[in-house]
């Protein structure tokens, strides 16, 4: 990209609003998540085997999407392109690393090397593509559907729809959405058409196993099959839909963090079976 002149007014706006968001966000998170648990000395713990790594993929997704936002913000303020890519692209890393530090001081959890590695993967994907291709050919996306597992253990998997969206890993699918024209250079297809590879899990009511205790009662759901699914589906890259309107452009960028419901082919790692889903959320 070309060197641009910094718009100091916009840059000031960004610095102030992001500082407020950062302090407010971290304070809110502390109140919500950590306040009721004792703090101790900084330590690591290994949670890499939990939830079939869905939480790790979630970290990469967050850092990727937050990095995209960071780059867009700095470009909007007229920051020189390479700086915008490196500094803005690391935006997610700043947020997620703060959370990791809070985890490290919490007796209940610990900092996770798996989380940290995933954060770097998401950040690396956004920065690497901008530097190498000057575009995002591969976008990490997310989709969600309600599952029958959340009602079994609502305090872990979520009570309300909003909670489940964040907590029920069974209902989440993470996607690598790849732009067909960017890779094939055929231009026979619409510019916005993507091919998406998805990853999801099923049958999880606990991180390590399906046996848990709640309010003095022991529950055993080990008859539920804990399995991985892989998906192949079509997708739309909203950032490639042409529009002159800057608000519409920003809206499409936000929309681009989500994978649209489309027909999908599912492969189940447990059974080795394929099945076609007419509309997969």
CSV table of C-alpha atoms in Angstrom, one decimal:
chain,number,residue,atom,x,y,z
A,1,UNK,CA,0.0,0.0,0.0
A,2,UNK,CA,1.0,3.6,-0.5
A,3,UNK,CA,2.3,5.8,2.3
A,4,UNK,CA,-0.5,7.9,3.7
A,5,UNK,CA,-0.8,11.0,5.9
A,6,UNK,CA,-1.9,10.4,9.4
A,7,UNK,CA,-5.2,12.0,10.3
A,8,UNK,CA,-4.3,13.2,13.9
A,9,UNK,CA,-7.9,13.8,14.8
A,10,UNK,CA,-9.0,10.3,13.9
A,11,UNK,CA,-5.9,8.8,15.5
A,12,UNK,CA,-6.7,10.7,18.8
A,13,UNK,CA,-10.2,9.4,18.6
A,14,UNK,CA,-8.9,5.9,18.2
A,15,UNK,CA,-6.4,6.1,21.1
A,16,UNK,CA,-9.0,7.5,23.5
A,17,UNK,CA,-11.9,5.2,22.5
A,18,UNK,CA,-9.7,2.1,22.5
A,19,UNK,CA,-8.1,3.0,25.9
A,20,UNK,CA,-11.6,3.4,27.4
A,21,UNK,CA,-12.8,0.2,25.8
A,22,UNK,CA,-9.7,-1.7,27.0
A,23,UNK,CA,-9.9,-0.5,30.6
A,24,UNK,CA,-13.7,-0.9,30.7
A,25,UNK,CA,-13.5,-4.3,29.0
A,26,UNK,CA,-10.9,-5.7,31.3
A,27,UNK,CA,-12.5,-4.3,34.4
A,28,UNK,CA,-15.9,-5.8,33.3
A,29,UNK,CA,-14.3,-9.1,32.6
A,30,UNK,CA,-12.6,-9.2,36.0
A,31,UNK,CA,-15.9,-8.5,37.7
A,32,UNK,CA,-17.7,-11.1,35.7
A,33,UNK,CA,-15.2,-13.9,35.6
A,34,UNK,CA,-12.4,-13.6,38.2
A,35,UNK,CA,-13.7,-11.6,41.1
A,36,UNK,CA,-15.2,-14.5,43.0
A,37,UNK,CA,-12.1,-16.7,42.8
A,38,UNK,CA,-8.9,-16.4,44.9
A,39,UNK,CA,-5.8,-14.9,43.2
A,40,UNK,CA,-2.4,-16.4,43.7
A,41,UNK,CA,1.1,-16.3,42.2
A,42,UNK,CA,1.4,-16.5,38.4
A,43,UNK,CA,1.3,-20.1,37.1
A,44,UNK,CA,0.7,-22.1,34.0
A,45,UNK,CA,-1.7,-25.1,33.6
A,46,UNK,CA,-2.2,-27.5,30.7
A,47,UNK,CA,-5.8,-27.5,29.4
A,48,UNK,CA,-4.8,-28.7,25.9
A,49,UNK,CA,-6.8,-31.9,26.1
A,50,UNK,CA,-10.1,-30.2,27.0
A,51,UNK,CA,-13.1,-29.8,24.7
A,52,UNK,CA,-11.2,-31.4,21.8
A,53,UNK,CA,-9.3,-28.1,21.4
A,54,UNK,CA,-12.4,-26.1,20.4
A,55,UNK,CA,-11.5,-23.4,22.9
A,56,UNK,CA,-8.1,-23.1,21.2
A,57,UNK,CA,-9.6,-22.7,17.8
A,58,UNK,CA,-11.8,-20.0,19.4
A,59,UNK,CA,-8.7,-18.1,20.6
A,60,UNK,CA,-7.2,-18.1,17.0
A,61,UNK,CA,-10.6,-16.9,15.7
A,62,UNK,CA,-10.8,-14.0,18.2
A,63,UNK,CA,-7.2,-12.9,17.6
A,64,UNK,CA,-7.7,-13.1,13.8
A,65,UNK,CA,-11.0,-11.1,13.8
A,66,UNK,CA,-9.7,-8.5,16.3
A,67,UNK,CA,-6.5,-8.1,14.2
A,68,UNK,CA,-8.7,-7.4,11.2
A,69,UNK,CA,-10.5,-4.7,13.2
A,70,UNK,CA,-7.2,-3.2,14.4
A,71,UNK,CA,-5.8,-2.9,10.8
A,72,UNK,CA,-9.0,-1.3,9.6
A,73,UNK,CA,-9.0,1.2,12.4
A,74,UNK,CA,-5.4,2.3,11.8
A,75,UNK,CA,-5.9,2.5,8.0
A,76,UNK,CA,-8.9,4.7,8.7
A,77,UNK,CA,-6.7,7.0,10.7
A,78,UNK,CA,-4.2,7.2,7.8
A,79,UNK,CA,-1.4,5.3,9.5
A,80,UNK,CA,1.3,4.0,7.1
A,81,UNK,CA,0.3,0.6,5.8
A,82,UNK,CA,3.1,-1.6,7.3
A,83,UNK,CA,2.6,0.0,10.7
A,84,UNK,CA,-1.1,-0.5,10.4
A,85,UNK,CA,-0.6,-4.2,9.6
A,86,UNK,CA,1.9,-4.9,12.4
A,87,UNK,CA,0.4,-2.8,15.1
A,88,UNK,CA,-3.3,-3.2,14.2
A,89,UNK,CA,-2.9,-6.9,13.4
A,90,UNK,CA,-1.6,-7.4,16.9
A,91,UNK,CA,-4.7,-5.8,18.5
A,92,UNK,CA,-6.2,-9.2,19.3
A,93,UNK,CA,-2.9,-10.3,20.9
A,94,UNK,CA,-3.1,-7.4,23.3
A,95,UNK,CA,-6.6,-8.3,24.5
A,96,UNK,CA,-6.1,-12.0,24.6
A,97,UNK,CA,-2.7,-11.8,26.4
A,98,UNK,CA,-4.3,-9.6,29.1
A,99,UNK,CA,-6.9,-12.3,29.7
A,100,UNK,CA,-4.1,-14.9,29.7
A,101,UNK,CA,-2.3,-13.0,32.4
A,102,UNK,CA,-5.5,-12.7,34.5
A,103,UNK,CA,-5.9,-16.5,34.1
A,104,UNK,CA,-2.3,-17.0,35.2
A,105,UNK,CA,-3.0,-15.2,38.5
A,106,UNK,CA,-6.3,-17.0,39.2
A,107,UNK,CA,-6.1,-20.0,41.5
A,108,UNK,CA,-9.0,-21.5,39.6
A,109,UNK,CA,-7.2,-21.5,36.2
A,110,UNK,CA,-3.7,-20.7,35.0
A,111,UNK,CA,-2.1,-19.3,31.9
A,112,UNK,CA,-2.3,-21.8,29.1
A,113,UNK,CA,0.6,-22.3,26.5
A,114,UNK,CA,-2.0,-23.7,24.2
A,115,UNK,CA,-4.1,-20.5,24.3
A,116,UNK,CA,-1.0,-18.4,23.8
A,117,UNK,CA,0.1,-20.5,20.7
A,118,UNK,CA,-3.5,-20.2,19.3
A,119,UNK,CA,-3.4,-16.4,19.8
A,120,UNK,CA,-0.2,-16.2,17.8
A,121,UNK,CA,-1.7,-18.4,15.0
A,122,UNK,CA,-4.7,-16.1,14.6
A,123,UNK,CA,-2.6,-13.0,14.7
A,124,UNK,CA,0.0,-14.6,12.3
A,125,UNK,CA,-2.8,-15.5,9.8
A,126,UNK,CA,-4.1,-11.9,9.6
A,127,UNK,CA,-0.7,-10.2,9.4
A,128,UNK,CA,0.9,-12.8,7.1
A,129,UNK,CA,-1.8,-12.5,4.5
A,130,UNK,CA,-1.7,-8.7,4.5
A,131,UNK,CA,2.1,-8.7,4.1
A,132,UNK,CA,2.2,-11.6,1.6
A,133,UNK,CA,-1.0,-11.1,-0.5
A,134,UNK,CA,-2.3,-7.6,0.5
A,135,UNK,CA,-5.7,-9.3,1.0
A,136,UNK,CA,-7.3,-11.9,3.2
A,137,UNK,CA,-7.8,-14.9,1.1
A,138,UNK,CA,-8.5,-17.2,4.1
A,139,UNK,CA,-10.9,-15.8,6.7
A,140,UNK,CA,-11.5,-17.6,10.1
A,141,UNK,CA,-15.3,-17.6,10.7
A,142,UNK,CA,-17.7,-18.9,13.2
A,143,UNK,CA,-21.3,-20.2,13.2
A,144,UNK,CA,-23.6,-21.5,15.9
A,145,UNK,CA,-26.7,-23.8,16.4
A,146,UNK,CA,-28.5,-24.7,19.6
A,147,UNK,CA,-27.8,-28.2,20.9
A,148,UNK,CA,-29.5,-30.7,23.3
A,149,UNK,CA,-26.4,-30.7,25.5
A,150,UNK,CA,-26.7,-27.2,27.0
A,151,UNK,CA,-29.8,-28.0,29.1
A,152,UNK,CA,-27.9,-31.0,30.6
A,153,UNK,CA,-25.4,-28.7,32.3
A,154,UNK,CA,-26.5,-25.1,31.9
A,155,UNK,CA,-24.0,-23.7,34.5
A,156,UNK,CA,-21.1,-24.7,32.2
A,157,UNK,CA,-22.8,-24.6,28.7
A,158,UNK,CA,-25.0,-21.6,29.3
A,159,UNK,CA,-28.6,-20.9,30.4
A,160,UNK,CA,-29.8,-18.3,27.9
A,161,UNK,CA,-29.2,-18.3,24.1
A,162,UNK,CA,-26.6,-15.5,24.5
A,163,UNK,CA,-24.6,-17.5,27.1
A,164,UNK,CA,-24.8,-20.7,25.0
A,165,UNK,CA,-23.4,-18.9,22.0
A,166,UNK,CA,-20.2,-18.3,24.0
A,167,UNK,CA,-20.1,-21.4,26.2
A,168,UNK,CA,-21.6,-24.3,24.3
A,169,UNK,CA,-18.8,-25.7,22.3
A,170,UNK,CA,-21.1,-28.4,20.8
A,171,UNK,CA,-23.0,-25.8,19.0
A,172,UNK,CA,-20.1,-23.8,17.7
A,173,UNK,CA,-18.4,-24.4,14.4
A,174,UNK,CA,-15.2,-22.7,13.3
A,175,UNK,CA,-14.4,-22.3,9.6
A,176,UNK,CA,-11.5,-21.6,7.3
A,177,UNK,CA,-13.3,-19.7,4.6
A,178,UNK,CA,-11.2,-19.5,1.4
A,179,UNK,CA,-11.8,-17.2,-1.5
A,180,UNK,CA,-12.0,-19.3,-4.7
A,181,UNK,CA,-11.1,-16.6,-7.3
A,182,UNK,CA,-8.0,-15.4,-5.2
A,183,UNK,CA,-6.5,-18.9,-5.4
A,184,UNK,CA,-7.6,-20.0,-8.9
A,185,UNK,CA,-7.4,-16.7,-10.7
A,186,UNK,CA,-10.1,-18.0,-13.0
A,187,UNK,CA,-12.6,-15.1,-12.4
A,188,UNK,CA,-15.3,-17.3,-13.8
A,189,UNK,CA,-17.0,-17.3,-10.4
A,190,UNK,CA,-18.4,-14.3,-8.4
A,191,UNK,CA,-15.7,-12.5,-6.4
A,192,UNK,CA,-17.5,-13.1,-3.1
A,193,UNK,CA,-17.8,-16.9,-3.4
A,194,UNK,CA,-15.8,-18.9,-0.9
A,195,UNK,CA,-15.2,-22.5,0.0
A,196,UNK,CA,-15.3,-23.2,3.7
A,197,UNK,CA,-13.8,-26.0,5.8
A,198,UNK,CA,-15.4,-26.3,9.2
A,199,UNK,CA,-14.5,-28.0,12.5
A,200,UNK,CA,-17.0,-28.8,15.4
A,201,UNK,CA,-17.5,-31.2,18.3
A,202,UNK,CA,-20.5,-33.1,19.7
A,203,UNK,CA,-21.5,-34.9,22.9
A,204,UNK,CA,-19.5,-32.8,25.4
A,205,UNK,CA,-20.9,-31.8,28.8
A,206,UNK,CA,-17.4,-31.5,30.4
A,207,UNK,CA,-13.9,-30.6,29.3
A,208,UNK,CA,-12.3,-34.0,30.0
A,209,UNK,CA,-15.3,-36.3,30.4
A,210,UNK,CA,-19.0,-36.4,30.8
A,211,UNK,CA,-19.2,-37.2,34.5
A,212,UNK,CA,-19.8,-34.2,36.9
A,213,UNK,CA,-21.2,-33.1,40.2
A,214,UNK,CA,-23.7,-30.3,40.6
A,215,UNK,CA,-25.2,-29.2,43.9
A,216,UNK,CA,-24.2,-32.4,45.6
A,217,UNK,CA,-25.7,-34.7,43.0
A,218,UNK,CA,-23.4,-36.8,40.8
A,219,UNK,CA,-24.3,-37.1,37.1
A,220,UNK,CA,-22.9,-39.6,34.6
A,221,UNK,CA,-23.4,-38.9,30.9
A,222,UNK,CA,-20.5,-41.1,29.7
A,223,UNK,CA,-22.9,-42.8,27.4
A,224,UNK,CA,-22.8,-39.7,25.2
A,225,UNK,CA,-20.3,-40.1,22.3
A,226,UNK,CA,-17.7,-37.4,22.3
A,227,UNK,CA,-16.8,-36.8,18.7
A,228,UNK,CA,-15.3,-34.4,16.2
A,229,UNK,CA,-17.0,-33.3,12.9
A,230,UNK,CA,-15.5,-31.8,9.8
A,231,UNK,CA,-17.5,-29.8,7.3
A,232,UNK,CA,-17.3,-28.7,3.7
A,233,UNK,CA,-19.6,-25.9,2.7
A,234,UNK,CA,-20.0,-22.8,0.5
A,235,UNK,CA,-19.7,-19.3,2.0
A,236,UNK,CA,-19.8,-15.6,1.1
A,237,UNK,CA,-16.9,-13.2,1.6
A,238,UNK,CA,-18.9,-10.1,2.6
A,239,UNK,CA,-15.8,-7.9,2.4
A,240,UNK,CA,-15.7,-8.5,-1.3
A,241,UNK,CA,-19.2,-7.3,-2.0
A,242,UNK,CA,-18.6,-3.9,-3.8
A,243,UNK,CA,-20.1,-0.8,-2.1
A,244,UNK,CA,-19.0,2.8,-2.0
A,245,UNK,CA,-20.8,3.5,1.3
A,246,UNK,CA,-18.3,3.4,4.2
A,247,UNK,CA,-21.0,2.4,6.7
A,248,UNK,CA,-22.1,-0.4,4.5
A,249,UNK,CA,-18.5,-1.5,4.1
A,250,UNK,CA,-18.0,-1.5,7.9
A,251,UNK,CA,-21.2,-3.5,8.3
A,252,UNK,CA,-20.1,-6.1,5.8
A,253,UNK,CA,-16.7,-6.4,7.5
A,254,UNK,CA,-18.5,-7.2,10.8
A,255,UNK,CA,-20.8,-9.7,9.0
A,256,UNK,CA,-17.7,-11.3,7.6
A,257,UNK,CA,-16.9,-12.8,11.0
A,258,UNK,CA,-19.9,-15.1,10.6
A,259,UNK,CA,-20.3,-18.1,8.4
A,260,UNK,CA,-23.7,-18.0,6.6
A,261,UNK,CA,-26.0,-21.1,6.8
A,262,UNK,CA,-25.5,-23.1,3.7
A,263,UNK,CA,-25.8,-26.8,2.7
A,264,UNK,CA,-22.8,-28.7,4.1
A,265,UNK,CA,-21.1,-32.1,3.9
A,266,UNK,CA,-20.3,-33.5,7.3
A,267,UNK,CA,-17.6,-36.1,8.1
A,268,UNK,CA,-17.8,-37.7,11.5
A,269,UNK,CA,-14.4,-38.8,12.9
A,270,UNK,CA,-16.0,-41.3,15.3
A,271,UNK,CA,-18.2,-43.2,12.8
A,272,UNK,CA,-16.2,-42.4,9.7
A,273,UNK,CA,-19.5,-41.6,8.0
A,274,UNK,CA,-20.4,-38.7,5.7
A,275,UNK,CA,-23.8,-37.0,5.7
A,276,UNK,CA,-25.3,-34.2,3.7
A,277,UNK,CA,-27.0,-31.4,5.7
A,278,UNK,CA,-29.4,-29.3,3.6
A,279,UNK,CA,-28.9,-26.2,5.7
A,280,UNK,CA,-26.1,-26.2,8.3
A,281,UNK,CA,-25.9,-23.4,10.9
